PDB file of C-alpha atoms in Angstrom:
ATOM      1  CA  MET R   1     102.134  99.344  83.417  1.00  0.00           C
ATOM      2  CA  LYS R   2     104.716  97.239  85.186  1.00  0.00           C
ATOM      3  CA  ILE R   3     105.244  98.339  88.758  1.00  0.00           C
ATOM      4  CA  SER R   4     109.008  97.872  88.403  1.00  0.00           C
ATOM      5  CA  ASP R   5     108.946 101.052  86.299  1.00  0.00           C
ATOM      6  CA  ILE R   6     108.042 103.045  89.421  1.00  0.00           C
ATOM      7  CA  TYR R   7     111.398 102.317  91.009  1.00  0.00           C
ATOM      8  CA  LYS R   8     113.385 102.700  87.794  1.00  0.00           C
ATOM      9  CA  LYS R   9     112.165 106.309  87.755  1.00  0.00           C
ATOM     10  CA  GLY R  10     113.427 106.767  91.311  1.00  0.00           C
ATOM     11  CA  LYS R  11     109.899 107.249  92.666  1.00  0.00           C
ATOM     12  CA  ARG R  12     108.878 106.256  96.167  1.00  0.00           C
ATOM     13  CA  SER R  13     105.784 104.061  96.096  1.00  0.00           C
ATOM     14  CA  LEU R  14     102.591 103.966  98.118  1.00  0.00           C
ATOM     15  CA  SER R  15     100.553 100.784  97.789  1.00  0.00           C
ATOM     16  CA  PHE R  16      97.752  98.879  99.494  1.00  0.00           C
ATOM     17  CA  GLU R  17      96.726  95.258  99.922  1.00  0.00           C
ATOM     18  CA  ILE R  18      93.083  94.181  99.853  1.00  0.00           C
ATOM     19  CA  PHE R  19      91.401  90.786  99.764  1.00  0.00           C
ATOM     20  CA  PRO R  20      88.418  89.579  97.716  1.00  0.00           C
ATOM     21  CA  PRO R  21      85.154  89.285  99.654  1.00  0.00           C
ATOM     22  CA  LYS R  22      84.263  85.698 100.503  1.00  0.00           C
ATOM     23  CA  LYS R  23      80.872  85.922  98.780  1.00  0.00           C
ATOM     24  CA  ASP R  24      80.298  87.015  95.200  1.00  0.00           C
ATOM     25  CA  SER R  25      77.433  89.203  96.383  1.00  0.00           C
ATOM     26  CA  GLU R  26      79.876  91.193  98.531  1.00  0.00           C
ATOM     27  CA  LEU R  27      81.956  92.230  95.513  1.00  0.00           C
ATOM     28  CA  LYS R  28      79.575  95.159  95.112  1.00  0.00           C
ATOM     29  CA  ASN R  29      80.399  96.404  98.618  1.00  0.00           C
ATOM     30  CA  ILE R  30      84.110  96.572  97.845  1.00  0.00           C
ATOM     31  CA  ASP R  31      83.490  99.733  95.839  1.00  0.00           C
ATOM     32  CA  GLU R  32      83.258 101.858  98.972  1.00  0.00           C
ATOM     33  CA  THR R  33      86.686 100.665 100.051  1.00  0.00           C
ATOM     34  CA  LEU R  34      88.186 101.070  96.584  1.00  0.00           C
ATOM     35  CA  GLY R  35      86.716 104.539  96.242  1.00  0.00           C
ATOM     36  CA  VAL R  36      88.576 105.729  99.326  1.00  0.00           C
ATOM     37  CA  LEU R  37      91.800 103.902  98.501  1.00  0.00           C
ATOM     38  CA  CYS R  38      91.983 105.184  94.949  1.00  0.00           C
ATOM     39  CA  GLU R  39      91.343 108.777  96.015  1.00  0.00           C
ATOM     40  CA  LEU R  40      94.695 108.462  97.779  1.00  0.00           C
ATOM     41  CA  ASN R  41      96.484 107.894  94.455  1.00  0.00           C
ATOM     42  CA  PRO R  42      98.314 104.630  95.225  1.00  0.00           C
ATOM     43  CA  ASP R  43     100.894 103.376  92.764  1.00  0.00           C
ATOM     44  CA  PHE R  44      99.343  99.909  92.922  1.00  0.00           C
ATOM     45  CA  ILE R  45      96.902  97.751  94.872  1.00  0.00           C
ATOM     46  CA  SER R  46      97.649  94.087  95.489  1.00  0.00           C
ATOM     47  CA  VAL R  47      94.836  91.545  95.650  1.00  0.00           C
ATOM     48  CA  THR R  48      95.229  88.383  97.696  1.00  0.00           C
ATOM     49  CA  PHE R  49      94.631  84.868  96.397  1.00  0.00           C
ATOM     50  CA  GLY R  50      93.514  81.728  98.250  1.00  0.00           C
ATOM     51  CA  ALA R  51      95.233  78.385  97.908  1.00  0.00           C
ATOM     52  CA  GLY R  52      93.167  75.628  96.299  1.00  0.00           C
ATOM     53  CA  GLY R  53      90.078  75.868  94.140  1.00  0.00           C
ATOM     54  CA  SER R  54      89.232  78.331  91.413  1.00  0.00           C
ATOM     55  CA  SER R  55      86.439  80.385  93.005  1.00  0.00           C
ATOM     56  CA  ASN R  56      88.816  82.567  95.009  1.00  0.00           C
ATOM     57  CA  CYS R  57      90.976  82.978  91.916  1.00  0.00           C
ATOM     58  CA  ASN R  58      87.965  84.185  89.948  1.00  0.00           C
ATOM     59  CA  ARG R  59      87.109  86.755  92.633  1.00  0.00           C
ATOM     60  CA  THR R  60      90.748  87.831  92.720  1.00  0.00           C
ATOM     61  CA  ILE R  61      90.817  88.408  88.972  1.00  0.00           C
ATOM     62  CA  GLU R  62      87.423  90.142  88.957  1.00  0.00           C
ATOM     63  CA  LEU R  63      88.586  92.484  91.698  1.00  0.00           C
ATOM     64  CA  ALA R  64      91.877  93.154  89.890  1.00  0.00           C
ATOM     65  CA  LYS R  65      89.951  94.018  86.712  1.00  0.00           C
ATOM     66  CA  LYS R  66      87.713  96.398  88.682  1.00  0.00           C
ATOM     67  CA  ILE R  67      90.762  98.153  90.142  1.00  0.00           C
ATOM     68  CA  LYS R  68      92.402  98.507  86.733  1.00  0.00           C
ATOM     69  CA  TYR R  69      89.479  99.458  84.537  1.00  0.00           C
ATOM     70  CA  ASN R  70      87.045 101.173  86.915  1.00  0.00           C
ATOM     71  CA  TYR R  71      89.569 102.958  89.122  1.00  0.00           C
ATOM     72  CA  HIS R  72      92.593 103.211  86.793  1.00  0.00           C
ATOM     73  CA  VAL R  73      95.062 101.942  89.373  1.00  0.00           C
ATOM     74  CA  GLU R  74      97.524  99.166  88.593  1.00  0.00           C
ATOM     75  CA  PRO R  75      96.605  95.854  90.283  1.00  0.00           C
ATOM     76  CA  VAL R  76      99.119  93.287  91.482  1.00  0.00           C
ATOM     77  CA  VAL R  77      97.573  89.823  91.615  1.00  0.00           C
ATOM     78  CA  HIS R  78      98.799  87.400  94.266  1.00  0.00           C
ATOM     79  CA  LEU R  79      99.339  83.950  92.760  1.00  0.00           C
ATOM     80  CA  THR R  80     100.074  80.889  94.896  1.00  0.00           C
ATOM     81  CA  CYS R  81     101.476  77.659  93.498  1.00  0.00           C
ATOM     82  CA  LEU R  82     101.759  74.894  96.105  1.00  0.00           C
ATOM     83  CA  CYS R  83      98.349  73.445  95.278  1.00  0.00           C
ATOM     84  CA  TYR R  84      98.400  74.068  91.520  1.00  0.00           C
ATOM     85  CA  SER R  85      99.850  72.269  88.515  1.00  0.00           C
ATOM     86  CA  LYS R  86     101.741  73.879  85.644  1.00  0.00           C
ATOM     87  CA  SER R  87      98.655  73.614  83.445  1.00  0.00           C
ATOM     88  CA  GLU R  88      96.548  75.448  86.045  1.00  0.00           C
ATOM     89  CA  ILE R  89      99.177  78.169  86.396  1.00  0.00           C
ATOM     90  CA  ASP R  90      99.189  78.400  82.593  1.00  0.00           C
ATOM     91  CA  GLU R  91      95.433  79.002  82.669  1.00  0.00           C
ATOM     92  CA  PHE R  92      95.687  81.688  85.354  1.00  0.00           C
ATOM     93  CA  SER R  93      98.547  83.487  83.627  1.00  0.00           C
ATOM     94  CA  GLU R  94      96.744  83.380  80.280  1.00  0.00           C
ATOM     95  CA  VAL R  95      93.658  84.982  81.840  1.00  0.00           C
ATOM     96  CA  LEU R  96      95.799  87.704  83.413  1.00  0.00           C
ATOM     97  CA  LYS R  97      97.576  88.381  80.128  1.00  0.00           C
ATOM     98  CA  ASN R  98      94.276  88.593  78.254  1.00  0.00           C
ATOM     99  CA  GLU R  99      92.893  91.012  80.830  1.00  0.00           C
ATOM    100  CA  GLY R 100      95.916  93.296  80.526  1.00  0.00           C
ATOM    101  CA  ILE R 101      97.141  92.565  84.060  1.00  0.00           C
ATOM    102  CA  HIS R 102     100.933  92.726  84.039  1.00  0.00           C
ATOM    103  CA  ASN R 103     101.951  92.378  87.702  1.00  0.00           C
ATOM    104  CA  ILE R 104     102.056  89.253  89.873  1.00  0.00           C
ATOM    105  CA  LEU R 105     103.126  88.650  93.457  1.00  0.00           C
ATOM    106  CA  ALA R 106     104.367  85.066  93.201  1.00  0.00           C
ATOM    107  CA  LEU R 107     103.913  83.041  96.396  1.00  0.00           C
ATOM    108  CA  ARG R 108     104.214  79.456  97.506  1.00  0.00           C
ATOM    109  CA  GLY R 109     101.052  79.703  99.583  1.00  0.00           C
ATOM    110  CA  ASP R 110     100.360  78.374 103.074  1.00  0.00           C
ATOM    111  CA  LYS R 111     100.288  74.655 103.696  1.00  0.00           C
ATOM    112  CA  ASN R 112      96.754  73.447 104.352  1.00  0.00           C
ATOM    113  CA  PRO R 113      96.105  69.864 105.472  1.00  0.00           C
ATOM    114  CA  ASP R 114      92.660  70.028 103.877  1.00  0.00           C
ATOM    115  CA  ILE R 115      93.992  70.849 100.401  1.00  0.00           C
ATOM    116  CA  GLN R 116      96.016  68.447  98.264  1.00  0.00           C
ATOM    117  CA  GLU R 117      99.483  69.728  97.388  1.00  0.00           C
ATOM    118  CA  LYS R 118     100.789  69.110  93.878  1.00  0.00           C
ATOM    119  CA  GLU R 119     104.259  68.284  92.661  1.00  0.00           C
ATOM    120  CA  ASP R 120     105.063  70.973  90.089  1.00  0.00           C
ATOM    121  CA  PHE R 121     105.927  73.830  92.466  1.00  0.00           C
ATOM    122  CA  LYS R 122     107.442  73.395  95.901  1.00  0.00           C
ATOM    123  CA  HIS R 123     108.737  76.936  96.405  1.00  0.00           C
ATOM    124  CA  ALA R 124     107.854  80.455  95.281  1.00  0.00           C
ATOM    125  CA  SER R 125     111.137  80.551  93.350  1.00  0.00           C
ATOM    126  CA  ASP R 126     109.854  77.647  91.214  1.00  0.00           C
ATOM    127  CA  LEU R 127     106.795  79.696  90.263  1.00  0.00           C
ATOM    128  CA  ILE R 128     108.861  82.825  89.634  1.00  0.00           C
ATOM    129  CA  ASN R 129     111.232  80.947  87.343  1.00  0.00           C
ATOM    130  CA  TYR R 130     108.336  79.315  85.479  1.00  0.00           C
ATOM    131  CA  LEU R 131     106.490  82.597  84.922  1.00  0.00           C
ATOM    132  CA  ARG R 132     109.667  84.374  83.888  1.00  0.00           C
ATOM    133  CA  GLN R 133     110.283  81.829  81.127  1.00  0.00           C
ATOM    134  CA  LYS R 134     106.723  82.048  79.813  1.00  0.00           C
ATOM    135  CA  GLU R 135     105.422  85.598  79.938  1.00  0.00           C
ATOM    136  CA  SER R 136     106.527  89.213  80.262  1.00  0.00           C
ATOM    137  CA  PHE R 137     104.985  89.827  83.674  1.00  0.00           C
ATOM    138  CA  CYS R 138     106.557  92.010  86.317  1.00  0.00           C
ATOM    139  CA  ILE R 139     107.014  89.561  89.174  1.00  0.00           C
ATOM    140  CA  ALA R 140     107.257  90.533  92.823  1.00  0.00           C
ATOM    141  CA  GLY R 141     108.252  88.209  95.646  1.00  0.00           C
ATOM    142  CA  ALA R 142     107.507  88.123  99.361  1.00  0.00           C
ATOM    143  CA  CYS R 143     110.127  88.542 102.069  1.00  0.00           C
ATOM    144  CA  TYR R 144     110.183  88.181 105.840  1.00  0.00           C
ATOM    145  CA  PRO R 145     112.195  90.717 107.888  1.00  0.00           C
ATOM    146  CA  GLU R 146     112.206  88.312 110.850  1.00  0.00           C
ATOM    147  CA  CYS R 147     112.634  85.162 108.710  1.00  0.00           C
ATOM    148  CA  HIS R 148     109.956  82.894 107.335  1.00  0.00           C
ATOM    149  CA  PRO R 149     108.493  80.713 110.112  1.00  0.00           C
ATOM    150  CA  GLU R 150     109.881  77.619 108.342  1.00  0.00           C
ATOM    151  CA  SER R 151     113.415  78.975 107.832  1.00  0.00           C
ATOM    152  CA  GLU R 152     116.295  77.252 109.586  1.00  0.00           C
ATOM    153  CA  ASN R 153     118.209  80.489 110.190  1.00  0.00           C
ATOM    154  CA  ARG R 154     119.059  83.884 108.679  1.00  0.00           C
ATOM    155  CA  VAL R 155     121.692  82.428 106.332  1.00  0.00           C
ATOM    156  CA  SER R 156     119.174  79.960 104.924  1.00  0.00           C
ATOM    157  CA  GLU R 157     116.604  82.759 104.606  1.00  0.00           C
ATOM    158  CA  MET R 158     118.987  84.897 102.542  1.00  0.00           C
ATOM    159  CA  LYS R 159     119.935  81.934 100.366  1.00  0.00           C
ATOM    160  CA  TYR R 160     116.326  81.245  99.375  1.00  0.00           C
ATOM    161  CA  LEU R 161     115.517  84.926  98.982  1.00  0.00           C
ATOM    162  CA  ARG R 162     118.482  85.363  96.659  1.00  0.00           C
ATOM    163  CA  LYS R 163     117.156  82.394  94.670  1.00  0.00           C
ATOM    164  CA  LYS R 164     113.810  84.208  94.256  1.00  0.00           C
ATOM    165  CA  VAL R 165     115.578  87.271  92.891  1.00  0.00           C
ATOM    166  CA  ASP R 166     117.882  85.254  90.641  1.00  0.00           C
ATOM    167  CA  SER R 167     114.785  83.476  89.323  1.00  0.00           C
ATOM    168  CA  GLY R 168     113.271  86.782  88.277  1.00  0.00           C
ATOM    169  CA  ALA R 169     111.653  88.630  91.202  1.00  0.00           C
ATOM    170  CA  GLU R 170     112.038  92.359  90.502  1.00  0.00           C
ATOM    171  CA  ILE R 171     110.575  93.704  93.755  1.00  0.00           C
ATOM    172  CA  LEU R 172     110.223  92.306  97.267  1.00  0.00           C
ATOM    173  CA  LEU R 173     107.198  93.112  99.443  1.00  0.00           C
ATOM    174  CA  SER R 174     107.687  92.378 103.114  1.00  0.00           C
ATOM    175  CA  GLN R 175     105.536  90.600 105.628  1.00  0.00           C
ATOM    176  CA  LEU R 176     104.283  92.796 108.460  1.00  0.00           C
ATOM    177  CA  PHE R 177     106.568  93.707 111.353  1.00  0.00           C
ATOM    178  CA  PHE R 178     106.308  96.005 114.357  1.00  0.00           C
ATOM    179  CA  ASP R 179     109.947  96.810 115.075  1.00  0.00           C
ATOM    180  CA  ASN R 180     111.706  98.807 112.355  1.00  0.00           C
ATOM    181  CA  ASP R 181     115.139  97.698 113.517  1.00  0.00           C
ATOM    182  CA  TYR R 182     114.364  94.227 112.183  1.00  0.00           C
ATOM    183  CA  PHE R 183     113.541  95.684 108.781  1.00  0.00           C
ATOM    184  CA  PHE R 184     116.661  97.868 108.612  1.00  0.00           C
ATOM    185  CA  ARG R 185     118.897  94.915 109.512  1.00  0.00           C
ATOM    186  CA  PHE R 186     117.055  92.766 106.994  1.00  0.00           C
ATOM    187  CA  VAL R 187     117.686  95.232 104.163  1.00  0.00           C
ATOM    188  CA  GLU R 188     121.378  95.379 105.130  1.00  0.00           C
ATOM    189  CA  ASP R 189     121.542  91.585 104.982  1.00  0.00           C
ATOM    190  CA  CYS R 190     119.861  91.645 101.568  1.00  0.00           C
ATOM    191  CA  ARG R 191     122.456  94.026 100.171  1.00  0.00           C
ATOM    192  CA  ILE R 192     125.308  91.988 101.639  1.00  0.00           C
ATOM    193  CA  ALA R 193     123.790  88.907  99.967  1.00  0.00           C
ATOM    194  CA  GLY R 194     123.772  90.705  96.614  1.00  0.00           C
ATOM    195  CA  ILE R 195     120.015  91.311  96.578  1.00  0.00           C
ATOM    196  CA  GLU R 196     119.701  94.731  94.973  1.00  0.00           C
ATOM    197  CA  VAL R 197     116.000  94.908  94.035  1.00  0.00           C
ATOM    198  CA  PRO R 198     113.647  97.305  95.897  1.00  0.00           C
ATOM    199  CA  VAL R 199     112.574  95.962  99.306  1.00  0.00           C
ATOM    200  CA  ILE R 200     109.245  97.487 100.318  1.00  0.00           C
ATOM    201  CA  PRO R 201     108.135  97.287 103.972  1.00  0.00           C
ATOM    202  CA  GLY R 202     104.644  96.009 104.739  1.00  0.00           C
ATOM    203  CA  ILE R 203     102.851  97.793 107.575  1.00  0.00           C
ATOM    204  CA  MET R 204      99.637  96.679 109.251  1.00  0.00           C
ATOM    205  CA  PRO R 205      97.943  99.200 111.552  1.00  0.00           C
ATOM    206  CA  VAL R 206      96.482  97.401 114.553  1.00  0.00           C
ATOM    207  CA  ILE R 207      92.923  98.334 115.435  1.00  0.00           C
ATOM    208  CA  ASN R 208      91.790  95.013 116.913  1.00  0.00           C
ATOM    209  CA  ALA R 209      93.577  93.134 119.698  1.00  0.00           C
ATOM    210  CA  ALA R 210      92.390  89.677 118.615  1.00  0.00           C
ATOM    211  CA  GLN R 211      93.472  90.417 115.048  1.00  0.00           C
ATOM    212  CA  ILE R 212      97.011  91.292 116.010  1.00  0.00           C
ATOM    213  CA  LYS R 213      97.451  88.288 118.285  1.00  0.00           C
ATOM    214  CA  ARG R 214      96.297  86.058 115.420  1.00  0.00           C
ATOM    215  CA  MET R 215      98.621  87.711 112.896  1.00  0.00           C
ATOM    216  CA  VAL R 216     101.636  87.559 115.196  1.00  0.00           C
ATOM    217  CA  THR R 217     101.017  83.839 115.718  1.00  0.00           C
ATOM    218  CA  MET R 218     100.622  83.183 111.983  1.00  0.00           C
ATOM    219  CA  CYS R 219     103.632  85.086 110.639  1.00  0.00           C
ATOM    220  CA  GLY R 220     106.020  84.974 113.580  1.00  0.00           C
ATOM    221  CA  ALA R 221     106.439  88.746 113.912  1.00  0.00           C
ATOM    222  CA  SER R 222     107.889  90.004 117.182  1.00  0.00           C
ATOM    223  CA  PHE R 223     105.589  91.796 119.573  1.00  0.00           C
ATOM    224  CA  PRO R 224     107.669  94.697 121.007  1.00  0.00           C
ATOM    225  CA  GLU R 225     107.135  95.593 124.634  1.00  0.00           C
ATOM    226  CA  ARG R 226     106.121  99.135 123.697  1.00  0.00           C
ATOM    227  CA  PHE R 227     103.434  97.709 121.450  1.00  0.00           C
ATOM    228  CA  GLN R 228     102.296  95.167 124.028  1.00  0.00           C
ATOM    229  CA  LYS R 229     101.635  97.987 126.466  1.00  0.00           C
ATOM    230  CA  ILE R 230      99.355  99.672 123.935  1.00  0.00           C
ATOM    231  CA  ILE R 231      97.372  96.487 123.375  1.00  0.00           C
ATOM    232  CA  HIS R 232      97.035  95.701 127.068  1.00  0.00           C
ATOM    233  CA  ARG R 233      96.042  99.268 127.937  1.00  0.00           C
ATOM    234  CA  TYR R 234      93.424  99.766 125.222  1.00  0.00           C
ATOM    235  CA  GLU R 235      92.241  96.336 124.079  1.00  0.00           C
ATOM    236  CA  ASN R 236      88.826  96.823 125.689  1.00  0.00           C
ATOM    237  CA  ASN R 237      88.365 100.345 124.338  1.00  0.00           C
ATOM    238  CA  LYS R 238      87.739 100.143 120.603  1.00  0.00           C
ATOM    239  CA  ALA R 239      88.084 103.856 119.851  1.00  0.00           C
ATOM    240  CA  ALA R 240      91.217 104.277 121.967  1.00  0.00           C
ATOM    241  CA  LEU R 241      92.849 101.194 120.433  1.00  0.00           C
ATOM    242  CA  PHE R 242      92.114 102.511 116.930  1.00  0.00           C
ATOM    243  CA  ASP R 243      93.810 105.838 117.705  1.00  0.00           C
ATOM    244  CA  ALA R 244      96.741 104.231 119.508  1.00  0.00           C
ATOM    245  CA  GLY R 245      97.221 101.588 116.812  1.00  0.00           C
ATOM    246  CA  MET R 246      97.158 104.187 114.066  1.00  0.00           C
ATOM    247  CA  SER R 247      99.651 106.360 115.937  1.00  0.00           C
ATOM    248  CA  TYR R 248     102.005 103.411 116.316  1.00  0.00           C
ATOM    249  CA  ALA R 249     101.773 102.561 112.601  1.00  0.00           C
ATOM    250  CA  LEU R 250     102.335 106.199 111.639  1.00  0.00           C
ATOM    251  CA  SER R 251     105.435 106.377 113.822  1.00  0.00           C
ATOM    252  CA  GLN R 252     106.763 103.258 112.075  1.00  0.00           C
ATOM    253  CA  ILE R 253     106.052 104.679 108.628  1.00  0.00           C
ATOM    254  CA  ILE R 254     107.575 108.097 109.298  1.00  0.00           C
ATOM    255  CA  ASP R 255     110.703 106.452 110.712  1.00  0.00           C
ATOM    256  CA  LEU R 256     110.955 104.261 107.595  1.00  0.00           C
ATOM    257  CA  LEU R 257     110.425 107.165 105.208  1.00  0.00           C
ATOM    258  CA  SER R 258     113.062 109.249 106.965  1.00  0.00           C
ATOM    259  CA  SER R 259     115.518 106.418 106.304  1.00  0.00           C
ATOM    260  CA  ASP R 260     115.077 106.591 102.516  1.00  0.00           C
ATOM    261  CA  ILE R 261     113.264 103.317 102.008  1.00  0.00           C
ATOM    262  CA  GLU R 262     111.705 102.888  98.574  1.00  0.00           C
ATOM    263  CA  GLY R 263     108.025 102.794  99.473  1.00  0.00           C
ATOM    264  CA  ILE R 264     105.286 101.746 101.876  1.00  0.00           C
ATOM    265  CA  HIS R 265     102.920  98.814 101.392  1.00  0.00           C
ATOM    266  CA  LEU R 266      99.903  99.085 103.679  1.00  0.00           C
ATOM    267  CA  TYR R 267      97.846  96.070 104.739  1.00  0.00           C
ATOM    268  CA  THR R 268      94.401  97.695 104.856  1.00  0.00           C
ATOM    269  CA  MET R 269      92.290  94.673 105.887  1.00  0.00           C
ATOM    270  CA  ASN R 270      89.706  96.224 103.511  1.00  0.00           C
ATOM    271  CA  ASN R 271      89.196  99.071 105.985  1.00  0.00           C
ATOM    272  CA  PRO R 272      89.111 102.439 104.168  1.00  0.00           C
ATOM    273  CA  ALA R 273      89.243 104.370 107.454  1.00  0.00           C
ATOM    274  CA  VAL R 274      92.682 102.866 108.108  1.00  0.00           C
ATOM    275  CA  ALA R 275      94.050 103.868 104.699  1.00  0.00           C
ATOM    276  CA  ARG R 276      92.599 107.370 104.933  1.00  0.00           C
ATOM    277  CA  LYS R 277      94.014 107.994 108.408  1.00  0.00           C
ATOM    278  CA  ILE R 278      97.482 106.767 107.467  1.00  0.00           C
ATOM    279  CA  CYS R 279      97.605 108.798 104.279  1.00  0.00           C
ATOM    280  CA  GLU R 280      96.478 111.945 106.066  1.00  0.00           C
ATOM    281  CA  GLY R 281      99.351 111.412 108.489  1.00  0.00           C
ATOM    282  CA  ILE R 282     102.044 110.975 105.842  1.00  0.00           C
ATOM    283  CA  ARG R 283     100.702 113.188 103.045  1.00  0.00           C
ATOM    284  CA  ASN R 284     103.587 115.670 103.322  1.00  0.00           C
ATOM    285  CA  VAL R 285     106.411 113.225 103.934  1.00  0.00           C
ATOM    286  CA  ILE R 286     106.026 110.519 101.259  1.00  0.00           C
TER     287      ILE R 286
END
């Protein structure tokens, strides 16, 4: 199934992101997480992909196959391009096609000084356009409610995002954010720019102070004062921070759902307790 069909039917989506374990031996342990996630009946689960080298790709594809065939949930495979050639992308896409995996989140990938960049793909839109010409995948793209860290300004951000959609992105999944006003303004800007595809907000519940400080630094998300107070008050109390972080995420999600957004994409960090708690909190409103 192509995940674009969800939105064509007017359905509101619930989805999760997970990442492949770093060691092949840990793939077995992912079943506990998947068991909980799939009990919650998500519309799809996205699986992250590392830039450079094939081992992470293999774990990504193995995990996607497990989700599809063992748990009967549609996987969305992240595919980066900055460090890959056209022939390597051809190989990846052929494997996905042969495995019956129809959905890709097409990404540029983070720059890494330790990994050689290649010349075939400089932007995610290049990968989207290339895949669109070759295969009948449903292709999703990433978006940044507070602008990509490398963007010059909001106008430039919208220009490149529109290029992704014109190249063939059918859905946009957002980077995490902690202030819904940024997301609402972002969606308005998308519509003004002629971007009409579904824009799905990405929410990450915060249960670890070090984790959130790292993520905010990496993706450039704003750290609202209300949220800062929670972190400062409870960062040394693991149980209290879990409850407070979950409550904050739930308040974000309920506010988003009450504003008729088209779905929720939850960054689980492979933590089934997070997914379960969130879904219990929104069971009657999604």
